[in-house]
PDB file of C-alpha atoms in Angstrom:
ATOM      1  CA  MET K   1      12.167   4.376 -11.566  1.00  0.00           C
ATOM      2  CA  THR K   2      14.707   6.257  -9.419  1.00  0.00           C
ATOM      3  CA  ILE K   3      14.069   6.609  -5.626  1.00  0.00           C
ATOM      4  CA  ARG K   4      15.849   8.948  -3.593  1.00  0.00           C
ATOM      5  CA  ILE K   5      15.686   9.230   0.136  1.00  0.00           C
ATOM      6  CA  ARG K   6      16.090  12.715   1.764  1.00  0.00           C
ATOM      7  CA  GLN K   7      15.011  14.806   4.620  1.00  0.00           C
ATOM      8  CA  ILE K   8      11.344  16.368   4.375  1.00  0.00           C
ATOM      9  CA  TYR K   9      11.130  19.859   3.272  1.00  0.00           C
ATOM     10  CA  PRO K  10       8.171  22.130   3.990  1.00  0.00           C
ATOM     11  CA  ASP K  11       7.030  21.815   0.393  1.00  0.00           C
ATOM     12  CA  ASP K  12       6.540  18.033   0.800  1.00  0.00           C
ATOM     13  CA  LEU K  13       4.042  18.489   3.737  1.00  0.00           C
ATOM     14  CA  ALA K  14       0.765  18.228   1.677  1.00  0.00           C
ATOM     15  CA  ALA K  15       1.936  15.167  -0.227  1.00  0.00           C
ATOM     16  CA  VAL K  16       2.939  13.455   2.946  1.00  0.00           C
ATOM     17  CA  GLU K  17      -0.016  14.349   4.788  1.00  0.00           C
ATOM     18  CA  ASN K  18      -2.250  13.102   1.923  1.00  0.00           C
ATOM     19  CA  ILE K  19      -0.235   9.734   2.011  1.00  0.00           C
ATOM     20  CA  PHE K  20      -0.624   9.457   5.679  1.00  0.00           C
ATOM     21  CA  LEU K  21      -4.583  10.167   5.651  1.00  0.00           C
ATOM     22  CA  GLU K  22      -5.317   8.033   2.629  1.00  0.00           C
ATOM     23  CA  LEU K  23      -3.421   4.870   3.708  1.00  0.00           C
ATOM     24  CA  ARG K  24      -4.712   4.920   7.407  1.00  0.00           C
ATOM     25  CA  ARG K  25      -8.320   5.360   5.872  1.00  0.00           C
ATOM     26  CA  GLN K  26      -7.588   2.348   3.573  1.00  0.00           C
ATOM     27  CA  THR K  27      -5.742   0.157   6.037  1.00  0.00           C
ATOM     28  CA  TYR K  28      -7.475   0.651   9.231  1.00  0.00           C
ATOM     29  CA  THR K  29     -10.803  -0.595   8.169  1.00  0.00           C
ATOM     30  CA  TRP K  30     -11.939  -1.266  11.796  1.00  0.00           C
ATOM     31  CA  VAL K  31     -11.667   2.342  12.596  1.00  0.00           C
ATOM     32  CA  ALA K  32     -14.306   5.002  11.464  1.00  0.00           C
ATOM     33  CA  PRO K  33     -12.541   6.948   8.464  1.00  0.00           C
ATOM     34  CA  GLU K  34     -13.643  10.304   9.970  1.00  0.00           C
ATOM     35  CA  LYS K  35     -11.391   9.614  12.819  1.00  0.00           C
ATOM     36  CA  PHE K  36      -8.456  10.425  10.558  1.00  0.00           C
ATOM     37  CA  GLN K  37      -7.860  14.045   9.802  1.00  0.00           C
ATOM     38  CA  PRO K  38      -5.195  15.871   7.619  1.00  0.00           C
ATOM     39  CA  THR K  39      -3.721  17.624  10.674  1.00  0.00           C
ATOM     40  CA  ASP K  40      -3.038  14.026  12.144  1.00  0.00           C
ATOM     41  CA  PHE K  41       0.440  13.918  10.552  1.00  0.00           C
ATOM     42  CA  ALA K  42       1.832  17.234  12.028  1.00  0.00           C
ATOM     43  CA  GLN K  43       0.499  16.300  15.476  1.00  0.00           C
ATOM     44  CA  GLN K  44       1.766  12.687  15.629  1.00  0.00           C
ATOM     45  CA  THR K  45       5.227  13.279  14.049  1.00  0.00           C
ATOM     46  CA  GLN K  46       6.135  16.464  16.199  1.00  0.00           C
ATOM     47  CA  GLY K  47       9.731  16.436  17.029  1.00  0.00           C
ATOM     48  CA  GLU K  48      10.481  13.402  14.879  1.00  0.00           C
ATOM     49  CA  ASN K  49      13.137  12.883  12.163  1.00  0.00           C
ATOM     50  CA  ILE K  50      11.227  12.504   9.027  1.00  0.00           C
ATOM     51  CA  LEU K  51      12.658  11.023   5.699  1.00  0.00           C
ATOM     52  CA  ILE K  52      10.795  10.933   2.434  1.00  0.00           C
ATOM     53  CA  ALA K  53      11.152   8.622  -0.582  1.00  0.00           C
ATOM     54  CA  GLU K  54      10.632  10.403  -3.923  1.00  0.00           C
ATOM     55  CA  ASN K  55      10.336   8.912  -7.303  1.00  0.00           C
ATOM     56  CA  HIS K  56      12.370  10.830  -9.953  1.00  0.00           C
ATOM     57  CA  THR K  57      11.075  10.905 -13.384  1.00  0.00           C
ATOM     58  CA  HIS K  58      13.303  11.966 -16.424  1.00  0.00           C
ATOM     59  CA  SER K  59      12.140  13.851 -19.324  1.00  0.00           C
ATOM     60  CA  VAL K  60      14.230  14.960 -22.111  1.00  0.00           C
ATOM     61  CA  VAL K  61      14.173  18.672 -22.795  1.00  0.00           C
ATOM     62  CA  ASN K  62      16.637  18.558 -25.873  1.00  0.00           C
ATOM     63  CA  LEU K  63      15.195  19.198 -29.272  1.00  0.00           C
ATOM     64  CA  ASP K  64      16.085  17.433 -32.350  1.00  0.00           C
ATOM     65  CA  THR K  65      17.016  19.307 -35.511  1.00  0.00           C
ATOM     66  CA  ASP K  66      13.274  19.680 -36.514  1.00  0.00           C
ATOM     67  CA  GLY K  67      12.538  21.151 -33.087  1.00  0.00           C
ATOM     68  CA  ALA K  68      10.580  18.129 -31.769  1.00  0.00           C
ATOM     69  CA  LYS K  69      11.222  16.862 -28.326  1.00  0.00           C
ATOM     70  CA  VAL K  70      13.503  13.606 -28.303  1.00  0.00           C
ATOM     71  CA  THR K  71      11.585  10.827 -26.598  1.00  0.00           C
ATOM     72  CA  ALA K  72      14.176   8.721 -25.216  1.00  0.00           C
ATOM     73  CA  CYS K  73      16.538   9.551 -22.359  1.00  0.00           C
ATOM     74  CA  THR K  74      19.390   7.284 -21.134  1.00  0.00           C
ATOM     75  CA  CYS K  75      20.696   9.945 -18.630  1.00  0.00           C
ATOM     76  CA  ASN K  76      24.076   8.699 -19.278  1.00  0.00           C
ATOM     77  CA  SER K  77      24.909  11.022 -22.041  1.00  0.00           C
ATOM     78  CA  ALA K  78      25.160  14.755 -22.533  1.00  0.00           C
ATOM     79  CA  CYS K  79      21.534  15.179 -22.644  1.00  0.00           C
ATOM     80  CA  THR K  80      19.727  17.686 -20.663  1.00  0.00           C
ATOM     81  CA  CYS K  81      16.772  16.199 -18.595  1.00  0.00           C
ATOM     82  CA  LEU K  82      13.889  17.830 -16.781  1.00  0.00           C
ATOM     83  CA  ILE K  83      13.605  15.842 -13.402  1.00  0.00           C
ATOM     84  CA  SER K  84      10.202  15.934 -11.827  1.00  0.00           C
ATOM     85  CA  SER K  85       9.682  14.032  -8.579  1.00  0.00           C
ATOM     86  CA  LYS K  86       6.770  12.837  -6.494  1.00  0.00           C
ATOM     87  CA  VAL K  87       6.688  12.074  -2.810  1.00  0.00           C
ATOM     88  CA  VAL K  88       5.828   8.201  -2.673  1.00  0.00           C
ATOM     89  CA  GLY K  89       6.496   7.532   0.833  1.00  0.00           C
ATOM     90  CA  PHE K  90       7.999   8.397   4.425  1.00  0.00           C
ATOM     91  CA  ILE K  91       9.391   7.268   7.486  1.00  0.00           C
ATOM     92  CA  ALA K  92       9.208   9.150  11.010  1.00  0.00           C
ATOM     93  CA  ILE K  93      11.342   7.934  13.801  1.00  0.00           C
ATOM     94  CA  GLN K  94      12.053   8.869  17.298  1.00  0.00           C
ATOM     95  CA  GLU K  95      15.912   8.885  17.191  1.00  0.00           C
ATOM     96  CA  GLU K  96      16.758   8.976  20.892  1.00  0.00           C
ATOM     97  CA  GLY K  97      15.109   5.405  21.297  1.00  0.00           C
ATOM     98  CA  LYS K  98      15.516   4.161  17.705  1.00  0.00           C
ATOM     99  CA  PHE K  99      11.863   3.897  17.459  1.00  0.00           C
ATOM    100  CA  ILE K 100      10.053   3.842  14.011  1.00  0.00           C
ATOM    101  CA  HIS K 101       6.760   5.625  14.622  1.00  0.00           C
ATOM    102  CA  HIS K 102       5.418   5.620  11.038  1.00  0.00           C
ATOM    103  CA  LEU K 103       6.252   4.020   7.727  1.00  0.00           C
ATOM    104  CA  TYR K 104       4.040   4.613   4.792  1.00  0.00           C
ATOM    105  CA  VAL K 105       4.412   4.061   1.075  1.00  0.00           C
ATOM    106  CA  ASP K 106       1.774   5.424  -1.317  1.00  0.00           C
ATOM    107  CA  SER K 107      -0.604   2.347  -2.210  1.00  0.00           C
ATOM    108  CA  ARG K 108       0.252   2.791  -5.973  1.00  0.00           C
ATOM    109  CA  GLN K 109       3.895   2.395  -5.310  1.00  0.00           C
ATOM    110  CA  GLN K 110       3.971  -0.430  -2.751  1.00  0.00           C
ATOM    111  CA  ARG K 111       6.068  -3.692  -3.463  1.00  0.00           C
ATOM    112  CA  LEU K 112       8.743  -1.829  -5.308  1.00  0.00           C
ATOM    113  CA  GLY K 113      11.370  -1.497  -2.607  1.00  0.00           C
ATOM    114  CA  ILE K 114      10.366   1.778  -1.324  1.00  0.00           C
ATOM    115  CA  GLY K 115       9.700   0.790   2.325  1.00  0.00           C
ATOM    116  CA  ARG K 116      12.978  -1.206   2.400  1.00  0.00           C
ATOM    117  CA  ALA K 117      14.977   1.710   1.060  1.00  0.00           C
ATOM    118  CA  LEU K 118      13.446   3.949   3.792  1.00  0.00           C
ATOM    119  CA  LEU K 119      14.425   1.407   6.499  1.00  0.00           C
ATOM    120  CA  ARG K 120      17.973   1.216   5.082  1.00  0.00           C
ATOM    121  CA  SER K 121      18.429   4.840   4.980  1.00  0.00           C
ATOM    122  CA  LEU K 122      17.946   5.144   8.864  1.00  0.00           C
ATOM    123  CA  PRO K 123      20.903   6.297  10.820  1.00  0.00           C
ATOM    124  CA  ASP K 124      22.986   3.349  11.827  1.00  0.00           C
ATOM    125  CA  TRP K 125      20.530   0.954  10.415  1.00  0.00           C
ATOM    126  CA  TRP K 126      22.957  -1.994  10.112  1.00  0.00           C
ATOM    127  CA  ASN K 127      24.527  -1.411  13.670  1.00  0.00           C
ATOM    128  CA  ALA K 128      21.666  -0.511  15.794  1.00  0.00           C
ATOM    129  CA  THR K 129      18.525  -2.014  17.117  1.00  0.00           C
ATOM    130  CA  TYR K 130      15.331  -0.259  15.868  1.00  0.00           C
ATOM    131  CA  GLN K 131      11.777  -1.031  17.327  1.00  0.00           C
ATOM    132  CA  LEU K 132       8.182  -0.433  16.180  1.00  0.00           C
ATOM    133  CA  LYS K 133       4.750  -1.195  16.929  1.00  0.00           C
ATOM    134  CA  CYS K 134       2.480  -2.957  14.321  1.00  0.00           C
ATOM    135  CA  LEU K 135      -1.207  -3.302  14.942  1.00  0.00           C
ATOM    136  CA  ARG K 136      -1.938  -7.093  15.074  1.00  0.00           C
ATOM    137  CA  LEU K 137      -4.940  -6.466  12.409  1.00  0.00           C
ATOM    138  CA  ASN K 138      -2.470  -5.019   9.922  1.00  0.00           C
ATOM    139  CA  GLN K 139      -1.316  -8.258   8.304  1.00  0.00           C
ATOM    140  CA  ARG K 140       0.244  -6.777   5.190  1.00  0.00           C
ATOM    141  CA  ALA K 141       2.586  -4.618   7.441  1.00  0.00           C
ATOM    142  CA  MET K 142       3.303  -7.614   9.626  1.00  0.00           C
ATOM    143  CA  THR K 143       4.255  -9.627   6.567  1.00  0.00           C
ATOM    144  CA  PHE K 144       6.504  -6.689   5.326  1.00  0.00           C
ATOM    145  CA  TYR K 145       8.398  -6.215   8.636  1.00  0.00           C
ATOM    146  CA  HIS K 146       8.977  -9.868   9.126  1.00  0.00           C
ATOM    147  CA  ALA K 147      10.277  -9.931   5.597  1.00  0.00           C
ATOM    148  CA  CYS K 148      12.802  -7.228   6.624  1.00  0.00           C
ATOM    149  CA  GLY K 149      14.010  -9.128   9.564  1.00  0.00           C
ATOM    150  CA  PHE K 150      11.840  -7.701  12.318  1.00  0.00           C
ATOM    151  CA  ILE K 151      11.103 -10.164  15.327  1.00  0.00           C
ATOM    152  CA  ALA K 152       8.409  -9.880  17.890  1.00  0.00           C
ATOM    153  CA  ALA K 153       9.718  -8.592  21.205  1.00  0.00           C
ATOM    154  CA  GLY K 154       6.528  -8.006  23.047  1.00  0.00           C
ATOM    155  CA  ALA K 155       2.835  -7.079  22.629  1.00  0.00           C
ATOM    156  CA  GLY K 156       0.266  -4.542  23.949  1.00  0.00           C
ATOM    157  CA  VAL K 157      -2.937  -2.678  23.457  1.00  0.00           C
ATOM    158  CA  SER K 158      -3.365   0.903  22.062  1.00  0.00           C
ATOM    159  CA  GLU K 159      -6.445   2.866  21.251  1.00  0.00           C
ATOM    160  CA  ASP K 160      -6.490   1.352  17.850  1.00  0.00           C
ATOM    161  CA  GLY K 161      -6.248  -2.100  18.992  1.00  0.00           C
ATOM    162  CA  GLU K 162      -3.593  -4.839  19.844  1.00  0.00           C
ATOM    163  CA  TYR K 163      -0.207  -4.506  18.609  1.00  0.00           C
ATOM    164  CA  ILE K 164       3.041  -6.423  18.462  1.00  0.00           C
ATOM    165  CA  LEU K 165       6.404  -4.686  19.469  1.00  0.00           C
ATOM    166  CA  LEU K 166       8.792  -5.690  16.738  1.00  0.00           C
ATOM    167  CA  GLU K 167      12.571  -5.266  16.755  1.00  0.00           C
ATOM    168  CA  HIS K 168      15.383  -5.206  14.103  1.00  0.00           C
ATOM    169  CA  HIS K 169      18.645  -6.086  15.443  1.00  0.00           C
ATOM    170  CA  ALA K 170      21.964  -5.169  14.461  1.00  0.00           C
ATOM    171  CA  MET K 171      23.415  -7.438  11.794  1.00  0.00           C
ATOM    172  CA  SER K 172      26.850  -9.009  11.996  1.00  0.00           C
ATOM    173  CA  GLY K 173      29.226  -7.754   9.188  1.00  0.00           C
ATOM    174  CA  ALA K 174      28.503 -10.851   7.079  1.00  0.00           C
ATOM    175  CA  GLU K 175      24.670 -10.231   7.345  1.00  0.00           C
ATOM    176  CA  SER K 176      25.091  -6.659   6.494  1.00  0.00           C
ATOM    177  CA  ASN K 177      27.175  -7.370   3.383  1.00  0.00           C
ATOM    178  CA  ARG K 178      24.581  -9.914   2.217  1.00  0.00           C
ATOM    179  CA  ALA K 179      21.815  -7.464   2.620  1.00  0.00           C
ATOM    180  CA  ASN K 180      23.339  -4.669   0.684  1.00  0.00           C
TER     181      ASN K 180
END
């Protein structure tokens, strides 16, 4: 699997909206599913910097001498590959305050390093302090953020429930080198 992080394109919108809708309905079991709508993504991320993670799949398009497709690809030779990609996650940030507003990874692609890759792709990740709010009831996300080095910096209540304000602090040079 090859993951590439890049800016969102208009063609990505349907896939990102689907991930956003599906995961919120799966995760926020304490909220009525009909509260979540496909249009929520555009409304909630307006003006934010959005990066997507896409999974690249390589398929050989070379033909052997009998005209059959070759079934293996090393992608380090002179083969010609058809690369297909699928959006598997995204991160939306409010850059001015280094605030991570949303981070979602397709449920079938979780625990493969995609969330960490999205975080590490943020502008100035190793030298800046980033913040986010995580709902207290979302234990899987809390576990993930703690494993990524976020620490509690406050708490509050939103319309979706109690949240913890988490911070990821700039790393020293030695920590940054170990993390890469």
